CSV table of C-alpha atoms and ligand atoms in Angstrom, one decimal:
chain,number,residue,atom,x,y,z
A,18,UNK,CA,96.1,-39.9,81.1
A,19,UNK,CA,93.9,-38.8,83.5
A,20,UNK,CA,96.6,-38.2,86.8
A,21,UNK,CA,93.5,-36.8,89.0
A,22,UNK,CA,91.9,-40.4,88.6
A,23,UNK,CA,94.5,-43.2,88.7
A,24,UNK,CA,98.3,-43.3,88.5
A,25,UNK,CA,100.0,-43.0,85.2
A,26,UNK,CA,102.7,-46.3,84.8
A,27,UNK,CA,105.3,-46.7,81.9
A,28,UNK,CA,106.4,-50.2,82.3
A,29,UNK,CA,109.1,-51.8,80.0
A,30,UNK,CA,108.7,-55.1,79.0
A,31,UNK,CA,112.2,-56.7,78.0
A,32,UNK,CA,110.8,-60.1,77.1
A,33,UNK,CA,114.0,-62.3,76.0
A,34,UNK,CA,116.8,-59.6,76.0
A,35,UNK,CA,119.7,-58.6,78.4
A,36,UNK,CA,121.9,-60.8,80.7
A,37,UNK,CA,122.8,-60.1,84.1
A,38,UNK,CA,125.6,-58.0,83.1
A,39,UNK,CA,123.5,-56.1,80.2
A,40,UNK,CA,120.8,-55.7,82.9
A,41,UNK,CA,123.0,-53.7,85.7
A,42,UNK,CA,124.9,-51.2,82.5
A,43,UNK,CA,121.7,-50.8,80.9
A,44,UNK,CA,119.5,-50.0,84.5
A,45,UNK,CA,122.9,-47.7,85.1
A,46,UNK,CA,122.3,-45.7,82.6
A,47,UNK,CA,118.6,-45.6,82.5
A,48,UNK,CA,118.5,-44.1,86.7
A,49,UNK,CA,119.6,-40.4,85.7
A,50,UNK,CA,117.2,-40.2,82.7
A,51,UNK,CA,114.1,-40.8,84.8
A,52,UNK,CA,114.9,-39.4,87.8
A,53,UNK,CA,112.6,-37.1,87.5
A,54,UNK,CA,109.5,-39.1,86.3
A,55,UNK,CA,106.4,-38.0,88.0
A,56,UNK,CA,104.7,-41.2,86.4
A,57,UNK,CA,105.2,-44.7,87.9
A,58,UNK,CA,108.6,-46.0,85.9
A,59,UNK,CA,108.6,-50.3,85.7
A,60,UNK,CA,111.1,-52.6,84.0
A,61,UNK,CA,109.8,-56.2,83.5
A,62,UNK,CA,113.0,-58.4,82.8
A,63,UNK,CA,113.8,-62.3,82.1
A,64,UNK,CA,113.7,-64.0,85.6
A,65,UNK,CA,117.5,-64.5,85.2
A,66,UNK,CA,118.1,-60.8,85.0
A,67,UNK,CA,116.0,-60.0,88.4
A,68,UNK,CA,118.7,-59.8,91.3
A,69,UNK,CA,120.7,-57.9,89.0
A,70,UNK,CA,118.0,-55.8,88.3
A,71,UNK,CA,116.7,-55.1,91.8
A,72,UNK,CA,119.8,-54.4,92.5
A,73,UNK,CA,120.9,-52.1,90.4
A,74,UNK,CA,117.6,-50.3,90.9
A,75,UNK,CA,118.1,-50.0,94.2
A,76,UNK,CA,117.4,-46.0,95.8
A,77,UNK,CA,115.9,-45.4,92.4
A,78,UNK,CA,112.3,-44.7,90.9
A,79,UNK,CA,112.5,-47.7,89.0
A,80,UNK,CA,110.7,-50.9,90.0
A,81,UNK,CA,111.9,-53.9,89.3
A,82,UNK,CA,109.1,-57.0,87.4
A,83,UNK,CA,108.6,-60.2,85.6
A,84,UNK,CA,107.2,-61.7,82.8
A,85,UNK,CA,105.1,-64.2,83.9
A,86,UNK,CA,104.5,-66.3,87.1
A,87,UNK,CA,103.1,-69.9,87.8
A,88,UNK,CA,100.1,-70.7,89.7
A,89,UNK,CA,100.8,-73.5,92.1
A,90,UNK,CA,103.1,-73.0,95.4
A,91,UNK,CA,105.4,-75.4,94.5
A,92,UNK,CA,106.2,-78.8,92.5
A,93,UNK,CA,106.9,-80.4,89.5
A,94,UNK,CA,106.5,-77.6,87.0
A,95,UNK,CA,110.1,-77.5,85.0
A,96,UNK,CA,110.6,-74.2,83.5
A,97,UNK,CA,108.3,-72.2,86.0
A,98,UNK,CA,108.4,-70.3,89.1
A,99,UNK,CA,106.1,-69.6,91.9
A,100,UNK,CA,104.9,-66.0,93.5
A,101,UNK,CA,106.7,-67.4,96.6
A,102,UNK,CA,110.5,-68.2,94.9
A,103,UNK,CA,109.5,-64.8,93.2
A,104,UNK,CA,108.5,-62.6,96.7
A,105,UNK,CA,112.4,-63.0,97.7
A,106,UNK,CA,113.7,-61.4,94.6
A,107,UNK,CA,112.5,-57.8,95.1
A,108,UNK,CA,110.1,-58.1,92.1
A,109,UNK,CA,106.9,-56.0,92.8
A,110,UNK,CA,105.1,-56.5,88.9
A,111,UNK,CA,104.1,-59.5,86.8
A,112,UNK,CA,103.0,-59.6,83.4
A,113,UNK,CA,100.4,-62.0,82.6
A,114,UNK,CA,98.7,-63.2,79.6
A,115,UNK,CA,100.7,-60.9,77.1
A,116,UNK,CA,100.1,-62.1,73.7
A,117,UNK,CA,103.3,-64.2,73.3
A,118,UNK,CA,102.6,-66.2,75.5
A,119,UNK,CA,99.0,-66.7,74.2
A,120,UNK,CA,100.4,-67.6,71.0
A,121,UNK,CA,103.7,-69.4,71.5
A,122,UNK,CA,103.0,-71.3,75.0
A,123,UNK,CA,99.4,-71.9,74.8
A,124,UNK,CA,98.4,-69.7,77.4
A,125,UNK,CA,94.4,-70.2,77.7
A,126,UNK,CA,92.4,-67.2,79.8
A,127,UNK,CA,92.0,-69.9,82.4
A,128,UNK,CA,95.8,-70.2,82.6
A,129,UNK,CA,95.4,-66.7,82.6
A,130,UNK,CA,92.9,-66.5,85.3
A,131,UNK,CA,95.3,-69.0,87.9
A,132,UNK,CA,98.3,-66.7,87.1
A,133,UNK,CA,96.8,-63.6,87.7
A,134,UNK,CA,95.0,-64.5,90.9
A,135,UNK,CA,98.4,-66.5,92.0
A,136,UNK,CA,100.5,-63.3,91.6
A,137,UNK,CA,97.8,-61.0,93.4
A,138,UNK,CA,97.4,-63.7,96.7
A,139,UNK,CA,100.7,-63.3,96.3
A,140,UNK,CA,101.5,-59.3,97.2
A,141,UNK,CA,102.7,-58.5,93.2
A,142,UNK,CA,101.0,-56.1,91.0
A,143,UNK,CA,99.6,-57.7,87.9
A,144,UNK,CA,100.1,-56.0,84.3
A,145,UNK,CA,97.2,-58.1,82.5
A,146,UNK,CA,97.0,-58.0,79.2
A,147,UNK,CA,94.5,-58.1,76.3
A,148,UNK,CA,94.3,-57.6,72.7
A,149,UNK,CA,92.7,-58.4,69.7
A,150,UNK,CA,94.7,-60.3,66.3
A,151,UNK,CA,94.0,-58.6,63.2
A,152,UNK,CA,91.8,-61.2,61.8
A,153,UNK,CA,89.5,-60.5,65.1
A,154,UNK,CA,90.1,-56.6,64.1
A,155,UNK,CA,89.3,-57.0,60.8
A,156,UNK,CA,86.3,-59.0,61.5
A,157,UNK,CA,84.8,-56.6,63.9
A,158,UNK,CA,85.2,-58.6,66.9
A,159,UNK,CA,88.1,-56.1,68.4
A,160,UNK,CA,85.4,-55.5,71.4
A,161,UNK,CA,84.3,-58.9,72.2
A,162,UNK,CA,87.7,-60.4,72.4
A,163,UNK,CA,88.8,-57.5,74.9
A,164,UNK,CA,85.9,-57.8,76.8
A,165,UNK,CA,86.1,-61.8,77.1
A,166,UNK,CA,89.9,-62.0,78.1
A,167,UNK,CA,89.5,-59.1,80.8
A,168,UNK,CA,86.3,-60.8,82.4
A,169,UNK,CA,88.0,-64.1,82.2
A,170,UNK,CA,91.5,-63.2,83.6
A,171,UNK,CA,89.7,-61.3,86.1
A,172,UNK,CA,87.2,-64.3,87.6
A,173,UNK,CA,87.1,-64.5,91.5
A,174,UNK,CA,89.0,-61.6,91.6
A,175,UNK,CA,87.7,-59.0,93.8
A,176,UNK,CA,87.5,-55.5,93.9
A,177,UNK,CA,90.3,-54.9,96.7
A,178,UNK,CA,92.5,-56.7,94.2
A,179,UNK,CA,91.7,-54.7,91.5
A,180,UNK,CA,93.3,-51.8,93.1
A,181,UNK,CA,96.7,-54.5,92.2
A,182,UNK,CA,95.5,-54.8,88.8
A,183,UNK,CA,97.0,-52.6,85.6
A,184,UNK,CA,94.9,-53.6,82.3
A,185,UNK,CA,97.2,-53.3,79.3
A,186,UNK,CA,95.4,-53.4,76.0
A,187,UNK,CA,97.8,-54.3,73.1
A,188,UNK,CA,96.5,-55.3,69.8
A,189,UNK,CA,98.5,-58.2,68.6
A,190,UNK,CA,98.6,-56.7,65.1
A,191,UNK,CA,101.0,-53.7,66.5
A,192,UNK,CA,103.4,-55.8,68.5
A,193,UNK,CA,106.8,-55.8,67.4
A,194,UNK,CA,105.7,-54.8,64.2
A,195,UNK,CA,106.1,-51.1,63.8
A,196,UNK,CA,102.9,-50.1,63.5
A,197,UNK,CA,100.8,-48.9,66.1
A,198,UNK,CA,97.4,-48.5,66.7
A,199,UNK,CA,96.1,-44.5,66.3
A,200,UNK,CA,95.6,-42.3,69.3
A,201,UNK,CA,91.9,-42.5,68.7
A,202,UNK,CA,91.9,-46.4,68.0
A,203,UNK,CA,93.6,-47.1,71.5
A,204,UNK,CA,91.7,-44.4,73.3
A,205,UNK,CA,88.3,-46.2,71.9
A,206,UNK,CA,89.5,-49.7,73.2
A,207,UNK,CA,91.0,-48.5,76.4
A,208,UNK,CA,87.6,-46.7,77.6
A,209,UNK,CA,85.4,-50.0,76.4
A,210,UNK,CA,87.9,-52.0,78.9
A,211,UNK,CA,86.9,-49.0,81.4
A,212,UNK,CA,83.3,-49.9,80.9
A,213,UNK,CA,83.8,-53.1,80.9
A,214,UNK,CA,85.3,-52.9,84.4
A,215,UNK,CA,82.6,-51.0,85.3
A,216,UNK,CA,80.6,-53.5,84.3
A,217,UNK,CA,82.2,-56.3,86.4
A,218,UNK,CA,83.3,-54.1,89.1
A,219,UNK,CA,81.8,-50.5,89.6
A,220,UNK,CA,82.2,-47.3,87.8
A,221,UNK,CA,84.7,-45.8,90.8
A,222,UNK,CA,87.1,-49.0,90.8
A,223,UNK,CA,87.4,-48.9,86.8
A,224,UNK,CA,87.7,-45.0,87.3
A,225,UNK,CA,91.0,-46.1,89.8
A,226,UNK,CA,92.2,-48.8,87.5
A,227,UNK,CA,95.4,-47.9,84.9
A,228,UNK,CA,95.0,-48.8,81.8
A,229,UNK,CA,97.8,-48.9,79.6
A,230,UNK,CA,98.6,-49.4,75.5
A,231,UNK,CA,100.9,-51.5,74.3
A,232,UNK,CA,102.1,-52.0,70.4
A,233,UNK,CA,105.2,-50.3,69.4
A,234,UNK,CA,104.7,-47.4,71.1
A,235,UNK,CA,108.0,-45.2,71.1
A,236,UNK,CA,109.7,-42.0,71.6
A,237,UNK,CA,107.9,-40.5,68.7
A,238,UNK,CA,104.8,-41.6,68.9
A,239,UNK,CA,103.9,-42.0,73.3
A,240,UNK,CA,103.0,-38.3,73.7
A,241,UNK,CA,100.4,-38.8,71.2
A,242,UNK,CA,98.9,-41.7,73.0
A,243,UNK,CA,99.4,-40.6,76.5
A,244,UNK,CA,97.9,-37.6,75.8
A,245,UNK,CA,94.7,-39.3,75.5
A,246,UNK,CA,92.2,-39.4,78.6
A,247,UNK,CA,91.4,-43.3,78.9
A,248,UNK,CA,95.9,-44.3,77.9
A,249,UNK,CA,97.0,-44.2,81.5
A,250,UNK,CA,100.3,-45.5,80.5
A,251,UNK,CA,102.2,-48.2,78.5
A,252,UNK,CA,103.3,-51.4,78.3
A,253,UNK,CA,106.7,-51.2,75.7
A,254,UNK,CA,108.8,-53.8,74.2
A,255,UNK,CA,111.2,-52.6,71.5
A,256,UNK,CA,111.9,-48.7,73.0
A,257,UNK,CA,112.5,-50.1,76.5
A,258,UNK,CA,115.5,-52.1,75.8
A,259,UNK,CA,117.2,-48.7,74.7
A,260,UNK,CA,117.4,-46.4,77.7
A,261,UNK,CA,116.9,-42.8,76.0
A,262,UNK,CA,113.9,-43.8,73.9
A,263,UNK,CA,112.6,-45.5,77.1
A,264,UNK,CA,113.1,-42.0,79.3
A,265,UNK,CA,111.3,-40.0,76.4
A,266,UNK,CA,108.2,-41.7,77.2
A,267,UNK,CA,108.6,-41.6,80.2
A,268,UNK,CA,108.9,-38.0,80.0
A,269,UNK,CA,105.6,-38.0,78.1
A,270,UNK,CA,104.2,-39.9,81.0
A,271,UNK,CA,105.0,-37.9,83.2
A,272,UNK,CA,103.5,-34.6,81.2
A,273,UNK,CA,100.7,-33.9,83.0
B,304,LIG,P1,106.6,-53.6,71.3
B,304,LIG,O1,106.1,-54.7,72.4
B,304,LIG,O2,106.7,-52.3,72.0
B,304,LIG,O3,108.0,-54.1,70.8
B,304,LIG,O4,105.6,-53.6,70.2
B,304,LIG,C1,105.1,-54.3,73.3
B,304,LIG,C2,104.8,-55.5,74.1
B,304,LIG,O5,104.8,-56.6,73.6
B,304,LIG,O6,104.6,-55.4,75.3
């Protein structure tokens, strides 16, 4: 973390866990045990989940997201929703381009690239992510991949938008499996996404931009990551759907 530069964000990411009901007990009990975060707190739940979640949220340091978000305004899309059906729920974040969805739904980076740019004209903040598999690790194309998926998710978006944009780097190899990627090895990606926003941006705006890991990251191990200068956050699956792993990392989050 580097809290001089750019904000620090611990974001959960449910994906298909919780109903309505499981949503306003679990958001209950989570509200005392971050009160006191100092880092920005974010819980990304299933669209069905939202109202309940906004409201049981609401006078708290908790911000209410989704996981993903369709491009067009409106029409015959079945099974999607638009930044303007979402902009009356209270959601402020939206996940796009996490791994599942690359792998499961056929989410392409130009998919990517529509959602991203959809949810940003559209007043949300965009948790983009990125990753490599571990056949792309393996192979030595960890860097490429990163640097390809950020510069294509990010096309025709400008540099005021950036400012709207948290990168979250999570190798697929350390999602929902247990293992997780070393201090060092998400440090080294996160800081080659920095440059690489450099690159496309300038060295101030990828200074400003949060950058979070992703990949079971959890109450044992978040201190260790976030303790690193270029892990300005993270993006958690697993540890987020139970309330007092969730407010450790928090904690670490908000250590500095
Ligand atoms: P995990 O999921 O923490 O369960 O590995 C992270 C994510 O997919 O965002």
């Amino acid at each position: 973390m580097n809290t001089a530069l750019r904000k620090t964000v611990i974001a959960g990411n449910w994906k298909m866990n919780n109903t309505p009901s499981e949503t306003k007990a679990m958001i209950a009990e989570l509200r005392p045990l971050v009160a006191d975060a100092t880092c920005d707190v974010v819980l990304c739940v299933p669209y069905v989940d939202v109202f309940a979640a906004v409201e049981a949220a609401a006078g708290s340091n908790i911000k209410i997201g989704v996981e993903n978000i369709h491009w067009a305004e409106k029409g015959a899309y079945t099974g999607e929703i638009s930044a303007k059906m979402l902009a009356e729920t209270g959601a402020e974040y939206v996940i796009v381009g996490h791994s599942e969805r690359r792998q499961y739904f056929n989410e392409t980076d130009k998919t990517v690239n529509l959602r991203t740019k959809a949810a940003l004209a559209g007043g949300f903040k965009v948790i983009l992510c990125v990753g490599e598999t571990l056949d792309q690790r393996r192979s030595g194309y960890t860097f490429e991949v990163v640097r390809h998926q950020t510069a294509m998710a990010l096309t025709g978006v400008s540099a005021d938008e950036l400012k709207n944009v948290i990168i979250a780097y999570e190798p697929v190899w350390a999602i929902g499996t247990g293992e997780t990627a070393t201090d060092e090895q998400a440090n080294e990606v996160n800081c080659y996404i920095r440059k690489v926003l450099a690159d496309l941006y300038c060295e101030n705006c990828a200074n400003a931009t949060t950058i979070q890991y992703g990949g079971s990251m959890n109450a044992g191990n978040a201190a260790g990551l976030l303790a690193q200068p270029d892990v300005d956050g993270g993006l958690i699956g697993g540890a987020s759907l139970k309330p007092v792993d969730f407010s450790v990392i928090v904690k670490a989050g908000s250590a500095e």
